[in-house]
Structures are given as C-alpha cells and as structure tokens.
Coordinates of N, CA and C in Angstrom, one line a residue:
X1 N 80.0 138.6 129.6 CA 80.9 137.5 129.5 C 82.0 137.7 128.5
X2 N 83.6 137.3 128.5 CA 84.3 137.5 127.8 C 83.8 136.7 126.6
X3 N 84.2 137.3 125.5 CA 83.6 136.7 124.0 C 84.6 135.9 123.5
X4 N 86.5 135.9 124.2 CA 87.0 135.0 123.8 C 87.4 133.5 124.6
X5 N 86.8 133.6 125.7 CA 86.1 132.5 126.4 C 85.0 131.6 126.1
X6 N 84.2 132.5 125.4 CA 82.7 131.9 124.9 C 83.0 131.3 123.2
X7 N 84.4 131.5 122.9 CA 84.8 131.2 121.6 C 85.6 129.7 122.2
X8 N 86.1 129.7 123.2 CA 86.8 128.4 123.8 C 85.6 127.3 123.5
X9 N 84.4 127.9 124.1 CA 83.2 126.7 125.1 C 82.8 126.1 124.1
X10 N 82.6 127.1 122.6 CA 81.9 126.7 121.2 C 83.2 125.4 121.2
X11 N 84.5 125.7 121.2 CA 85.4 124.5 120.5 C 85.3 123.2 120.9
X12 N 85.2 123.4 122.7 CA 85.3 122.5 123.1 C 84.3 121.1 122.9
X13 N 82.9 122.3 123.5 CA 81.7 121.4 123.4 C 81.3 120.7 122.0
X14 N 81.5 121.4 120.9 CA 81.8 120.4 119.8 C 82.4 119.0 119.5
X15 N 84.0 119.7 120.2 CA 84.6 118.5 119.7 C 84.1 117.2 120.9
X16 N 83.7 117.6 122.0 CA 82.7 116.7 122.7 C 81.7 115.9 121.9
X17 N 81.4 116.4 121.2 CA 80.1 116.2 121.3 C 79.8 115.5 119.6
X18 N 81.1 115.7 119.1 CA 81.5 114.8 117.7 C 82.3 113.7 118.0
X19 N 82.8 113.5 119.2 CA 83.5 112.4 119.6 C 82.3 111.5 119.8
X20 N 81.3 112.1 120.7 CA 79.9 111.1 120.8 C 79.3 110.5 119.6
X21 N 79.1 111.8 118.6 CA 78.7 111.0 117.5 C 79.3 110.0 116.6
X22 N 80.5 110.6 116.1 CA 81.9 109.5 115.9 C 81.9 107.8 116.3
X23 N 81.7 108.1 118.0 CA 81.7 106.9 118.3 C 80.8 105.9 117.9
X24 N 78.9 106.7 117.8 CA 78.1 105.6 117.6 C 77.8 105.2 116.1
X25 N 78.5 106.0 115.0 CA 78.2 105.9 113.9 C 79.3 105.0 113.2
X26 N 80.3 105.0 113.9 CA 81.1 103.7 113.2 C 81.0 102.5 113.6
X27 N 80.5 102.5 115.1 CA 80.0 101.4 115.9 C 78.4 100.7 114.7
X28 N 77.5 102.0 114.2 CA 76.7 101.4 113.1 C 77.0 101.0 111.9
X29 N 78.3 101.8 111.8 CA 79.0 101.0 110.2 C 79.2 100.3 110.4
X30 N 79.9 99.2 111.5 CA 80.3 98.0 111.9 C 79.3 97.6 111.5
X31 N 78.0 97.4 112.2 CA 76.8 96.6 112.1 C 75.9 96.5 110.7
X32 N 76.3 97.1 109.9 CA 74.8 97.4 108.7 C 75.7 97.4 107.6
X33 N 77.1 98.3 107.3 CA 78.1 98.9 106.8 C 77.7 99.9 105.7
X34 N 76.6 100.7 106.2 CA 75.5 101.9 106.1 C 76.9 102.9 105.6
X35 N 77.1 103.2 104.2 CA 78.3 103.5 103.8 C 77.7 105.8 104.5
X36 N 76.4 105.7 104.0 CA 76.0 107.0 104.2 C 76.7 107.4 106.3
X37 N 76.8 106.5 106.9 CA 76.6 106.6 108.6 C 78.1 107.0 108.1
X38 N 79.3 106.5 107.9 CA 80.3 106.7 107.7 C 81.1 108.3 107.2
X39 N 80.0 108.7 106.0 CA 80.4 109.3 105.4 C 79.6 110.9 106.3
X40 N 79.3 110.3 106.7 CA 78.5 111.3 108.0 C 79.6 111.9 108.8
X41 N 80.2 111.0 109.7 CA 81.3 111.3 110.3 C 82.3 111.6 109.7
X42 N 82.6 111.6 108.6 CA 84.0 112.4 107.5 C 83.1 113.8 107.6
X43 N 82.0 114.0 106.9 CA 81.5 115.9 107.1 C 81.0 116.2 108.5
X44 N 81.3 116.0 109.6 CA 81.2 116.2 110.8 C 82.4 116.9 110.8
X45 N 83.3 115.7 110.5 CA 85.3 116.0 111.0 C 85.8 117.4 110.6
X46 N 84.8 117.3 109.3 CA 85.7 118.7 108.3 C 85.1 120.3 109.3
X47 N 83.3 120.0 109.8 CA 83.4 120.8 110.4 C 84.2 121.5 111.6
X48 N 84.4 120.5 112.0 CA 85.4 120.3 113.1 C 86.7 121.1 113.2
X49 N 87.2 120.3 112.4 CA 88.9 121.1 111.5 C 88.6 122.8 111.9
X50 N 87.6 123.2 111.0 CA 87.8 124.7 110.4 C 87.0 125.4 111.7
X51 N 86.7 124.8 112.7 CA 86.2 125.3 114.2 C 87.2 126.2 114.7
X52 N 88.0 124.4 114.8 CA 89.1 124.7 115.9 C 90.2 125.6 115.1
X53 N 90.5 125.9 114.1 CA 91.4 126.7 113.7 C 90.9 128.4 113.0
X54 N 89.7 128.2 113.5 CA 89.2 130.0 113.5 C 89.8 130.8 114.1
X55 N 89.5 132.4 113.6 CA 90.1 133.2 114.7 C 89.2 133.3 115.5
X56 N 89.7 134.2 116.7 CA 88.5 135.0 117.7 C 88.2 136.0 117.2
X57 N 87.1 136.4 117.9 CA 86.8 137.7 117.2 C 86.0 138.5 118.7
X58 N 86.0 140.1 118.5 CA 85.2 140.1 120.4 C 84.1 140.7 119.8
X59 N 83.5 140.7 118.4 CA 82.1 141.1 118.0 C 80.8 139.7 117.6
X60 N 81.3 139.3 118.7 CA 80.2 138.2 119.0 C 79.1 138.4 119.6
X61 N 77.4 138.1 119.0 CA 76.4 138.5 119.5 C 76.6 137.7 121.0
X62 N 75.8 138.5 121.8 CA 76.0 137.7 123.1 C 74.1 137.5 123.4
X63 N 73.2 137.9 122.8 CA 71.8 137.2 123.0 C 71.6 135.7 122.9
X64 N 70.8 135.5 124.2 CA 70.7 134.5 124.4 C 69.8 133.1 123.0
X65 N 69.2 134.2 122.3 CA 68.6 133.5 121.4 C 69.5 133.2 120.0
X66 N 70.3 133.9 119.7 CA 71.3 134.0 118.7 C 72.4 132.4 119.0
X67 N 72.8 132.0 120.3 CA 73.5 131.6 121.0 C 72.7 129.8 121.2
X68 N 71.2 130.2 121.2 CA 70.4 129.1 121.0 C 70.5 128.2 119.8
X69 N 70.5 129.3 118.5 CA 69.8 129.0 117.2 C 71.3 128.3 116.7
X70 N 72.6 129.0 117.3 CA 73.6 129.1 116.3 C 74.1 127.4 117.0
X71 N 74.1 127.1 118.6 CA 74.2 125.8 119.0 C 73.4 125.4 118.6
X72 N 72.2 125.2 118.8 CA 71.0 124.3 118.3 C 71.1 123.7 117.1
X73 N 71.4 124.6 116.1 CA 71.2 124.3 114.4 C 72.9 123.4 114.7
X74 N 74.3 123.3 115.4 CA 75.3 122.8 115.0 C 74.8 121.7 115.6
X75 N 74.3 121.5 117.3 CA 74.5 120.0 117.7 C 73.0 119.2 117.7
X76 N 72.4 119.8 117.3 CA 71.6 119.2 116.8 C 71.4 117.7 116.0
X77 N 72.1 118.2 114.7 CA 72.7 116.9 114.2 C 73.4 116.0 114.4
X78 N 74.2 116.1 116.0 CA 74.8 115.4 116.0 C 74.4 114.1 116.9
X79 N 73.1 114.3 117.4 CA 72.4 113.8 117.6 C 71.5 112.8 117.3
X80 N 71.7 113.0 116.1 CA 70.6 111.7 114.9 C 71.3 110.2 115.7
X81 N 70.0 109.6 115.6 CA 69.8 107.8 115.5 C 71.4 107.6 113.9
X82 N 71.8 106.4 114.3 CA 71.8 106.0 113.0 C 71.2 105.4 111.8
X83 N 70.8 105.4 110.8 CA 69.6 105.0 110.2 C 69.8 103.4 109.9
X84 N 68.9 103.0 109.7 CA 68.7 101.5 109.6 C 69.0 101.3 107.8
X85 N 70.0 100.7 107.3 CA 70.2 100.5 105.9 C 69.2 100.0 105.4
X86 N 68.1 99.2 106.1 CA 67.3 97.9 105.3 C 66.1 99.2 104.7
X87 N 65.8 100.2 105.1 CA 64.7 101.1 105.7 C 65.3 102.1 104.4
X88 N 66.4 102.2 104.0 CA 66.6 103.2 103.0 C 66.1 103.4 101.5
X89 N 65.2 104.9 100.9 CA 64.9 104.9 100.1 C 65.8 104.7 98.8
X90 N 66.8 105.4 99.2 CA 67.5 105.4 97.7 C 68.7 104.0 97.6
X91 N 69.3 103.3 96.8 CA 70.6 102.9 96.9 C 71.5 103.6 97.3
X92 N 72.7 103.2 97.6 CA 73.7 103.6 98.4 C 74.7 104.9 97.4
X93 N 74.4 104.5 96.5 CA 75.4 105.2 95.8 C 74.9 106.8 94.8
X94 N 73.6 106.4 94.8 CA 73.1 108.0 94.5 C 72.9 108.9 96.2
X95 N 72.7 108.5 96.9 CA 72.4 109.0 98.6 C 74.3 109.3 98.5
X96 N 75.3 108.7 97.9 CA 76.7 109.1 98.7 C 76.8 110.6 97.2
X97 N 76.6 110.1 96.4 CA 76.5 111.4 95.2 C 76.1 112.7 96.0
X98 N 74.6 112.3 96.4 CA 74.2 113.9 97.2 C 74.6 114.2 98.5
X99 N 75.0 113.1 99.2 CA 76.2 113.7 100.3 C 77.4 114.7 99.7
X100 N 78.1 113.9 99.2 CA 79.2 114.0 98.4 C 78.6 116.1 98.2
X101 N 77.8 116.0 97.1 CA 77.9 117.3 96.7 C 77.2 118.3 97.5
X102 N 76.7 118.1 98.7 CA 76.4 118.5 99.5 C 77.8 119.4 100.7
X103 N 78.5 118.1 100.5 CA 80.3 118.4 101.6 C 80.5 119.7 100.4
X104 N 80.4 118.9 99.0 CA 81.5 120.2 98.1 C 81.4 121.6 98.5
X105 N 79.7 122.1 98.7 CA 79.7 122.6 98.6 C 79.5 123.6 99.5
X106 N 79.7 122.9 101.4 CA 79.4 124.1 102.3 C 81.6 124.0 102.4
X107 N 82.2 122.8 101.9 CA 83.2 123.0 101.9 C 84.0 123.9 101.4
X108 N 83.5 124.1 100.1 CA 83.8 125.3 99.1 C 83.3 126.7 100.1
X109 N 82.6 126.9 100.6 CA 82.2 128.0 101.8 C 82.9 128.2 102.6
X110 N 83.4 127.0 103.4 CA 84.2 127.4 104.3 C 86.0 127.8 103.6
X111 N 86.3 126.9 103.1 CA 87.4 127.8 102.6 C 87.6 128.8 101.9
X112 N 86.4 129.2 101.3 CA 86.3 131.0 101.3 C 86.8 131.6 102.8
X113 N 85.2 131.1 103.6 CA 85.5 131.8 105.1 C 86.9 131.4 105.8
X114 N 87.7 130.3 105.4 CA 88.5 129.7 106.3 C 88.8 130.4 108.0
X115 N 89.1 131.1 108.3 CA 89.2 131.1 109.9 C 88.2 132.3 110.6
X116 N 87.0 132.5 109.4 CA 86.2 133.4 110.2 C 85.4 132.8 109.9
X117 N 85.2 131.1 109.8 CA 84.0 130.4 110.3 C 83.7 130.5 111.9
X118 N 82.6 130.2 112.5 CA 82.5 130.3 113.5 C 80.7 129.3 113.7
X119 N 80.4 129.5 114.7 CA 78.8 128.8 115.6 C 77.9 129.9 115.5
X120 N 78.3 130.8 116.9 CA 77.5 132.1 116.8 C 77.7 133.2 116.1
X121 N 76.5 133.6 115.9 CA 76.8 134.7 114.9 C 77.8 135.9 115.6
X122 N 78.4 136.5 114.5 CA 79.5 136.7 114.8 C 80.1 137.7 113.5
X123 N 80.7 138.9 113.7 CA 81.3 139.3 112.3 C 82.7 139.0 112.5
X124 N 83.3 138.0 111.7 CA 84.9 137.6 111.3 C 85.4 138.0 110.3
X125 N 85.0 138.9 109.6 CA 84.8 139.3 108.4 C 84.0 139.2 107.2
X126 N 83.8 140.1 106.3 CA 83.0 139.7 105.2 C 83.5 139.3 104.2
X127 N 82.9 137.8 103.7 CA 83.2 137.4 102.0 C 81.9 137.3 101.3
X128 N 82.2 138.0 100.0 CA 81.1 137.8 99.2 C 82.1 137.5 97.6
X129 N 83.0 136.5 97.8 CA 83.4 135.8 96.7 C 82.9 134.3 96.6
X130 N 83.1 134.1 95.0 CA 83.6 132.5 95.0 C 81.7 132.0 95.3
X131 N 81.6 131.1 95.8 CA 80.6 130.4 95.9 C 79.2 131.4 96.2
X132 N 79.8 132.4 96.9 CA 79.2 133.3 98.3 C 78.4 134.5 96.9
X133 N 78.8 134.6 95.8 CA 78.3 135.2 94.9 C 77.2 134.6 94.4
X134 N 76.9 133.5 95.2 CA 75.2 132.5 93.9 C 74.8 132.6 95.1
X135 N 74.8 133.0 96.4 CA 73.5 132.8 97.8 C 74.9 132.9 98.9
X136 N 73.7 133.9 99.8 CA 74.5 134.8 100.8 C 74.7 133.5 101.8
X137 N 74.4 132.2 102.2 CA 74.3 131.2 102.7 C 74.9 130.0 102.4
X138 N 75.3 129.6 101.7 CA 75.8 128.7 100.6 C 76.0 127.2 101.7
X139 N 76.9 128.0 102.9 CA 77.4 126.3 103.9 C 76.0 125.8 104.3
X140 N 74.8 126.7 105.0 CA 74.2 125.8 105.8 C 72.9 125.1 104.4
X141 N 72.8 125.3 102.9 CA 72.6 124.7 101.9 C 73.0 123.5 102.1
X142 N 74.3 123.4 102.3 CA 75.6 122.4 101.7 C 74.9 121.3 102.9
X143 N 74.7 121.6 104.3 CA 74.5 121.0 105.3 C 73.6 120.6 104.9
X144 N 72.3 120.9 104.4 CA 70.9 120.7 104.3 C 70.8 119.6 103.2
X145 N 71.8 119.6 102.7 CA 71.7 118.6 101.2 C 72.5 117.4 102.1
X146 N 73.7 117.4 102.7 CA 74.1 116.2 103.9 C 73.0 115.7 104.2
X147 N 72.4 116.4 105.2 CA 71.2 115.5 106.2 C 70.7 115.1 105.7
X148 N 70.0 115.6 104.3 CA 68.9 115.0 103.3 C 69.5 113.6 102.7
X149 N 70.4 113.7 102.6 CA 71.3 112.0 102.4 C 71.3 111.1 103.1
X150 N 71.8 111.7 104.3 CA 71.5 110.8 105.5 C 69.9 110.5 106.1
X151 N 69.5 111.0 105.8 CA 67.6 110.6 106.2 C 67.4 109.4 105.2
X152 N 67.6 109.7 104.2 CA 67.1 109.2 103.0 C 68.0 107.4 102.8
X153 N 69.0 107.5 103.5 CA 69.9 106.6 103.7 C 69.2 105.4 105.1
X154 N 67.9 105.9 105.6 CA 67.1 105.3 106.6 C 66.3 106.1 107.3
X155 N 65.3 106.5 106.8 CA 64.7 107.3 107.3 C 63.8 106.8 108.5
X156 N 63.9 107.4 109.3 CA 62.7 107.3 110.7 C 62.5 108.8 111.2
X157 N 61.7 108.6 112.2 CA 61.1 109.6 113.1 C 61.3 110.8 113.9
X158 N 62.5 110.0 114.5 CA 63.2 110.7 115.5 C 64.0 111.6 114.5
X159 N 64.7 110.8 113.6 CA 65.9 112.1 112.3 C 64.9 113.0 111.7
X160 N 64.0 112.9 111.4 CA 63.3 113.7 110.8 C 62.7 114.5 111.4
X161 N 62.3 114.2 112.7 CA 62.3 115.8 113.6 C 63.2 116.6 114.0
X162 N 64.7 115.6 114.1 CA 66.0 116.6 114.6 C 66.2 117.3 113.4
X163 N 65.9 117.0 112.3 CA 66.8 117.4 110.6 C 65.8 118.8 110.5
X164 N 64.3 118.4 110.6 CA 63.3 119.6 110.4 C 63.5 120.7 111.7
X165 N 63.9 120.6 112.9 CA 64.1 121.4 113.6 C 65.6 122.3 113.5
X166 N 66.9 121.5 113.3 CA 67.6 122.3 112.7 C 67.3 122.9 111.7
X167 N 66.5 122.7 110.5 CA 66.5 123.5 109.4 C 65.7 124.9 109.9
X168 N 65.2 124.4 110.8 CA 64.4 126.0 111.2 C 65.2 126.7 111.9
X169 N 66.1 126.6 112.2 CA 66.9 126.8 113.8 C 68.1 127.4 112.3
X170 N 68.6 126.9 111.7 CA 69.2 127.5 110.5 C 69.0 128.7 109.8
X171 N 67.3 129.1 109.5 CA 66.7 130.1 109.3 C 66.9 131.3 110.6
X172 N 66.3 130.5 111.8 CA 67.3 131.7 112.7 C 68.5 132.5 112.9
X173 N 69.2 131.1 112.6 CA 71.0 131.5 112.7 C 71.1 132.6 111.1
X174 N 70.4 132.4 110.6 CA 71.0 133.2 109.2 C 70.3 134.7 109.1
X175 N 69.3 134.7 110.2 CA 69.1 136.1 110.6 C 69.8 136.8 111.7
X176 N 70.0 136.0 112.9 CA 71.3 136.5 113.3 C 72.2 137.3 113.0
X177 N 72.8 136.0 112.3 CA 74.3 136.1 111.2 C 74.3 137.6 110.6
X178 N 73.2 137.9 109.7 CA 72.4 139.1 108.9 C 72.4 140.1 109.6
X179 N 71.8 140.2 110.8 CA 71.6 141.0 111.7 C 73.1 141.7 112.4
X180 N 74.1 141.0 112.6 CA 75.4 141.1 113.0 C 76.1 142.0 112.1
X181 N 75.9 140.9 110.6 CA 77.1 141.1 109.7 C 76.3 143.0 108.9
X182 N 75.3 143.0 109.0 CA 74.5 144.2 108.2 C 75.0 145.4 108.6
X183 N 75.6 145.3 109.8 CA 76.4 146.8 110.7 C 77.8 146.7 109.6
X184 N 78.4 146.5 109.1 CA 79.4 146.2 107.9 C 78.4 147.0 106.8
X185 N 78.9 147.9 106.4 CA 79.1 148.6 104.9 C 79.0 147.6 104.1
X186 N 80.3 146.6 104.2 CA 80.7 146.0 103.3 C 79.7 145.0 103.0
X187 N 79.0 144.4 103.9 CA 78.1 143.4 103.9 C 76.9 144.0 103.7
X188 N 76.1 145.1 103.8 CA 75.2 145.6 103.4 C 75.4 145.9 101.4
X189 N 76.7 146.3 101.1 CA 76.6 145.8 99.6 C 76.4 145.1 99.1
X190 N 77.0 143.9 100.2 CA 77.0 142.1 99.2 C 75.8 141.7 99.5
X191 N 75.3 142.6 100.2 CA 73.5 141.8 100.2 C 72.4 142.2 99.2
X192 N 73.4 143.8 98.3 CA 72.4 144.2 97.2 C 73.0 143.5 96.2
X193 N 74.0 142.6 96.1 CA 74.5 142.3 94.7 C 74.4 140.8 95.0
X194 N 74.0 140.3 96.0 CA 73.9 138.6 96.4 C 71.9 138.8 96.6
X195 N 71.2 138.4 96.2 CA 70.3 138.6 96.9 C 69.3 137.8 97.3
X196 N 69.5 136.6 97.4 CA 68.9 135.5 97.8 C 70.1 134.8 98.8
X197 N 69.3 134.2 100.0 CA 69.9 133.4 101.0 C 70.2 131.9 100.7
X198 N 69.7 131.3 100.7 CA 69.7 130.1 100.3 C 69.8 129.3 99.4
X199 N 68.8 129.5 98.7 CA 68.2 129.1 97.2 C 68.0 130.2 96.2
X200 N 68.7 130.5 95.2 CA 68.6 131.2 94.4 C 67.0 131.2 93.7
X201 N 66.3 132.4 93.5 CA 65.0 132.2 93.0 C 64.0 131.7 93.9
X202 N 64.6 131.2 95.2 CA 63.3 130.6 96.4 C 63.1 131.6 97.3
X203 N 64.6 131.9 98.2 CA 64.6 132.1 99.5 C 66.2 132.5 99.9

C-alpha cells in the first residue's frame, strides 16, 4: 500500500475523530463547567496541529500490528466518557497544574520533532536533543500525565480501562517506534547515551 496515502488516512481519521471528541467535551463543559474536560480538548488540538503539518516519509512500518498499537494508543483517548466533576478526587486546580505540565512537556517533544511527528511508527528522522536527552520517549510521558488529570478530574470505569489500555498499547508503539528507528546509526547511539524510555531510573 502506498505509505503516502496511508499518511493521508492517519490525518484525516484523526481530525475525525477529534471533531467527535471536541464536540462532546464542550457540550460537558457547558453542563458541570469541568475546567479539566475543556482543557482536554486544548491538548487534543495541539496534537492535531503538528499531525497535519508533518512531513511524509515512505519508511513507514506497514505491519499490521505496529499500525494497531500506533492507532489504538492515539484514538483511544479520544474516546473517554466525560468525567463527572462531582466524582473528582483532586480540586480543580492542582488536576489543571498536572494537565498543564503534562501538555509542557510532550509539547516540548513535539517541537523538537516538529514535522517528523507522526501515528505509526515511522523514521522521520532522529532527535536526541532538548527534552529527548532525559528519556528516549518523553511525548507519550507527557500524554500519560494528561490522562492521569483527566481520570482524576472524575474518575469511573469505562476511562480507566480506555486510559490503562492505551498505556499498554503505548509500550507497544514505543517498541515499534525502536524497532524502526534502531536501523539509523544515529539512533542506535542516542539509545547508548539516552537510556531509559520513559521514566528515568524505572523504564
């Protein structure tokens, strides 16, 4: 299948599919004025932005499981309930703090990557500056500390299986990703001088 076609389908079906979430999440700000539901849809948007203005690239995995993990782990989330305000652990304003530094920091990621962000794994080039020097992974961190905002902002059932299944589906994508980017020289260095994925000292 052409790989710059399959770069179209990634754009499209997102911005689909963030218009769906878009819609129902301000429609729950209206109702609760759940400041975390709001601020949900602002770090959706930003993913959004640096989608549609990526390059293509024709060294895109084309396995079907690669293609699972790397959709799965994006629309996944976009999927969550909106959470019920009354039901939230934290106040509003420490939950927008760890949103907040959660955006900073897959944001600070992407504009390292700026246009060789992408869904599936994919080599658009290698960065191992800037953020990308404390953990070979740093955006889908950034994501992980989002959701955890938004759970925490009303947690139920259904979010808490979508949130735990992406995060596994993240571990996929970032073997992928690895698996792709490891044929790169250059990325086989930044993996002896970066050497934790995620969490520095964890994982």
């Amino acid at each position: 299948m052409d790989p710059k076609l399959l770069d179209r389908v990634e754009k499209v079906a997102y911005a689909t599919a963030f218009a769906l979430l878009a819609f129902r999440m301000v429609a729950a700000y209206r109702n609760d004025g759940n400041p975390a539901v709001l601020f949900y849809v602002i770090d959706g948007s930003i993913l959004l932005f640096f989608l549609l203005i990526r390059r293509s690239t024709e060294n895109i995995s084309l396995r079907p499981m690669d293609w699972l993990s790397g959709f799965g782990a994006t629309f996944l989330p976009l999927i969550v309930a909106p959470p019920d305000r009354a039901s939230a652990i934290l106040s509003p304003i420490p939950i927008l703090v760890l949103m907040v530094a959660g955006t900073t920091l897959h944001l600070m990621a992407k504009v390292r990557l700026f246009r060789s962000f992408g869904i599936v794994a994919a080599n658009r080039g290698v960065v191992h500056k800037g953020i990308y020097s404390l953990v070979r992974h740093p955006m889908y961190l950034g994501y992980m500390i989002v959701q955890s905002g938004l759970l925490l902002s009303g947690p139920n059932l259904v979010n808490l299986a979508i949130i735990a299944a992406t995060w596994g589906l993240f571990i996929l994508r970032i073997n992928a990703e690895e698996r792709i980017l490891s044929e790169d020289p250059g990325y086989r260095d930044f993996m002896t001088r970066t050497r934790y994925r995620l969490l520095p000292g964890v994982y």
